[in-house]
mmCIF file of C-alpha atoms in Angstrom:
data_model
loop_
_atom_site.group_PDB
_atom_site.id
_atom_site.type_symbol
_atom_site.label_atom_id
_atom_site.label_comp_id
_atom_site.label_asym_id
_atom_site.label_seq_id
_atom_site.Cartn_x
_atom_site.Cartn_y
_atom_site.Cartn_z
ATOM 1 C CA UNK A 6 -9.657 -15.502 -4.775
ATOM 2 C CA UNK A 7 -8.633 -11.772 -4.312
ATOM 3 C CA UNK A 8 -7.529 -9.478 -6.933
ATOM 4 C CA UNK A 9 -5.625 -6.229 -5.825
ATOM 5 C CA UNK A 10 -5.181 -3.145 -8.931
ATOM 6 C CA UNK A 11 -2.927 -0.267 -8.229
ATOM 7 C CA UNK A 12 -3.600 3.083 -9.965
ATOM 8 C CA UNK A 13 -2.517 6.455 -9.669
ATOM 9 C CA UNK A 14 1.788 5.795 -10.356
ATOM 10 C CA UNK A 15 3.790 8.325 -12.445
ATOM 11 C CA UNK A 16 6.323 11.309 -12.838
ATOM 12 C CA UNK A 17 6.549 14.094 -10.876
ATOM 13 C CA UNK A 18 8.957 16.702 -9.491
ATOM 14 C CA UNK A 19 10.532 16.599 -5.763
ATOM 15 C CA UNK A 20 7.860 18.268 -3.690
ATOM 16 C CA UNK A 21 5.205 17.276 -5.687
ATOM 17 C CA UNK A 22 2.062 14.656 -4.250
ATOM 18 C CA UNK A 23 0.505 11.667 -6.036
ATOM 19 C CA UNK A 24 -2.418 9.554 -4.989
ATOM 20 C CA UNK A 25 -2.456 5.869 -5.221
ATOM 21 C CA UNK A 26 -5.393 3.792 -4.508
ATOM 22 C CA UNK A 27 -5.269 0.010 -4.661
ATOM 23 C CA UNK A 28 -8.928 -1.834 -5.490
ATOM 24 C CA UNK A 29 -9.874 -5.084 -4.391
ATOM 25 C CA UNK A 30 -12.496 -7.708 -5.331
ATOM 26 C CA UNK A 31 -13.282 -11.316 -5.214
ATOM 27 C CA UNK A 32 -13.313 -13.253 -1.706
ATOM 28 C CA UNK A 33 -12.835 -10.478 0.927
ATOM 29 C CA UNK A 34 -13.485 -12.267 3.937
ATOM 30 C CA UNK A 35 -12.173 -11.203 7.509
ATOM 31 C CA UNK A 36 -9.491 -8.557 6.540
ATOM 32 C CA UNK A 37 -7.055 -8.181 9.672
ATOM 33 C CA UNK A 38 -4.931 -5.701 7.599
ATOM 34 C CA UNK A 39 -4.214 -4.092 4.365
ATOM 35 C CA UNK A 40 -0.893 -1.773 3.544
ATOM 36 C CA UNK A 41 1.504 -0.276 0.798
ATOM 37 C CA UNK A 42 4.909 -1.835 0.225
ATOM 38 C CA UNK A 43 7.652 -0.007 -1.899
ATOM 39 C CA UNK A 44 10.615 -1.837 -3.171
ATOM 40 C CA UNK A 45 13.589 0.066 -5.268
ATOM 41 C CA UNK A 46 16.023 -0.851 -7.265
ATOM 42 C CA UNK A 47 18.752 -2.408 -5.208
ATOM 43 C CA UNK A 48 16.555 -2.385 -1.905
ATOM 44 C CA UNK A 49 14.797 -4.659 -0.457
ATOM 45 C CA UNK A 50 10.947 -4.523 -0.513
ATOM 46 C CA UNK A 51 9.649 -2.314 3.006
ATOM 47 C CA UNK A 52 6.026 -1.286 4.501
ATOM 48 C CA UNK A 53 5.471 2.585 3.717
ATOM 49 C CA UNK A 54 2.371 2.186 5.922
ATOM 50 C CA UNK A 55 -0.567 -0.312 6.926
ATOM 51 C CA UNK A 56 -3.981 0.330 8.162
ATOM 52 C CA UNK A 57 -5.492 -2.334 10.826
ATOM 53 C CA UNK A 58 -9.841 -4.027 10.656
ATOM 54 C CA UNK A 59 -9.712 -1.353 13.307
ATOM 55 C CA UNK A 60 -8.187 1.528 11.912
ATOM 56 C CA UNK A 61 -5.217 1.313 13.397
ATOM 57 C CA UNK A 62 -2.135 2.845 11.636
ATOM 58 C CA UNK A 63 1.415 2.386 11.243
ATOM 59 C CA UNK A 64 3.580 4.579 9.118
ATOM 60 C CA UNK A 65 7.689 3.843 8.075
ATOM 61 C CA UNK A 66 9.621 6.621 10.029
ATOM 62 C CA UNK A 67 10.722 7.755 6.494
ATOM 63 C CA UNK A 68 7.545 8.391 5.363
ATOM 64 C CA UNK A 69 5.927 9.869 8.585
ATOM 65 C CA UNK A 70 4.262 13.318 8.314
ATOM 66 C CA UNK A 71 4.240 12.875 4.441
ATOM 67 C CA UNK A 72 2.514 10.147 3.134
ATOM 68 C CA UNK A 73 -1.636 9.281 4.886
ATOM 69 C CA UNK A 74 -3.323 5.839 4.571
ATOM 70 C CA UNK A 75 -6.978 5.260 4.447
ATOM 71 C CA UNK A 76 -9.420 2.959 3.485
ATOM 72 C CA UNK A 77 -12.975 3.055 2.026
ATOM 73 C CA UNK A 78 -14.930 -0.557 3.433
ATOM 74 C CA UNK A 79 -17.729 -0.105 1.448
ATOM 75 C CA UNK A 80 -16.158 0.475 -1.748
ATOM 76 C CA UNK A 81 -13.264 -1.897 -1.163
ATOM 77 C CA UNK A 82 -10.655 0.379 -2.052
ATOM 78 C CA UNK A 83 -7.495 1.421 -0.367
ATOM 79 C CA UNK A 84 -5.065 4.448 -0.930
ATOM 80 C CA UNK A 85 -2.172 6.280 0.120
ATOM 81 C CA UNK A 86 -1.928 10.555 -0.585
ATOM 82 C CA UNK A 87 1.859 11.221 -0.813
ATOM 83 C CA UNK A 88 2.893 14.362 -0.337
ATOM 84 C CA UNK A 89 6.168 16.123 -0.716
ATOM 85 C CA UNK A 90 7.833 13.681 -2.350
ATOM 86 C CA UNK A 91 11.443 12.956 -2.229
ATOM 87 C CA UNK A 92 13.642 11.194 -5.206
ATOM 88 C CA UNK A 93 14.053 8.477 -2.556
ATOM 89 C CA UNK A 94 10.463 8.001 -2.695
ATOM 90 C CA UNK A 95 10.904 6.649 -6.097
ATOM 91 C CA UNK A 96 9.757 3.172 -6.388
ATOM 92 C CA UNK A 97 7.479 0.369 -7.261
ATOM 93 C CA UNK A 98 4.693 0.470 -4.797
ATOM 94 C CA UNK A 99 2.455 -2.790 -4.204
ATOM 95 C CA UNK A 100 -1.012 -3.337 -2.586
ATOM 96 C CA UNK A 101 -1.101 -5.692 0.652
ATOM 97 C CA UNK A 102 -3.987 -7.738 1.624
ATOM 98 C CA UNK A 103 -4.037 -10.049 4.595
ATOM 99 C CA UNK A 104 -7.154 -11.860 5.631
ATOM 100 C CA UNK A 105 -8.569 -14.959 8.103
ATOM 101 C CA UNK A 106 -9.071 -17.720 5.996
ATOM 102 C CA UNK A 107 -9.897 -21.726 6.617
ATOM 103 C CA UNK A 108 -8.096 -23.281 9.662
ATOM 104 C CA UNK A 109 -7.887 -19.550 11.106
ATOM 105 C CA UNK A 110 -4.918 -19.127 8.861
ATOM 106 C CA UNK A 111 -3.862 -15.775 7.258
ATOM 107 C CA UNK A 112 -3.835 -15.125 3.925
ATOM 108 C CA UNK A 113 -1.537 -12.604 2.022
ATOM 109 C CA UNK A 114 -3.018 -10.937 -1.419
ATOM 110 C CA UNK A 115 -0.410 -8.364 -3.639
ATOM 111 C CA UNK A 116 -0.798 -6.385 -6.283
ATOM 112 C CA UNK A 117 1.145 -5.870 -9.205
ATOM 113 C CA UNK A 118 2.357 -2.374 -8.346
ATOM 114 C CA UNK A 119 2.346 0.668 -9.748
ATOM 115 C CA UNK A 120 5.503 2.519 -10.579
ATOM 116 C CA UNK A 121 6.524 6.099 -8.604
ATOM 117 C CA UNK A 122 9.377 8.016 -9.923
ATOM 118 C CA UNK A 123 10.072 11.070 -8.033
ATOM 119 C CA UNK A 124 13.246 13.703 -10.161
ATOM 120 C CA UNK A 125 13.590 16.491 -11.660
#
């Protein structure tokens, strides 16, 4: 029904910034939020930072002052700037969708992910 596409994942060098957008399609509906996950090896999967219908924003204390979430409605796209990266950055990071479906129940949508490695 929805189809989330990460781009923008690769190699850089502690300091450096990367851009990751996510794009969606198919059913959007009523869209309550949408976010970026991160999961590493050995870790458990963790919200880097959402964005609310509202625009509304909510950041993981590790990331705060770094990374910057924002959203284009009309072109249905999502992304996240990263900037001075850390090694401990380095993970796969994974488009969230949640929407209002039938029966006012919520809906959850991922992505794939696209891979961030972060090292010298």
């Amino acid at each position: 029904q929805v189809q989330l596409v990460e781009s923008g994942g690769g190699l850089v060098q502690p300091g450096g910034s990367l851009r990751l957008s996510c794009a969606a399609s198919g059913s959007i509906t009523r869209i309550n939020t949408m976010g970026w996950y991160r999961q590493a090896p050995g870790k458990q999967r963790e919200l880097v930072a959402a964005i609310t219908s509202g625009g509304s924003t909510n950041y993981a204390d590790s990331v705060k002052g770094r990374f910057t979430i924002s959203r284009d409605v009309a072109k249905n796209t999502l992304s996240l700037q990263m900037n001075s990266l850390k090694p401990e950055d380095t993970a796969v990071y994974s488009c969230n969708l949640n929407q209002m479906g039938s029966s006012n129940r919520r809906y959850d949508y991922w992505g794939q992910g696209t891979q961030v490695t972060v090292s010298s």
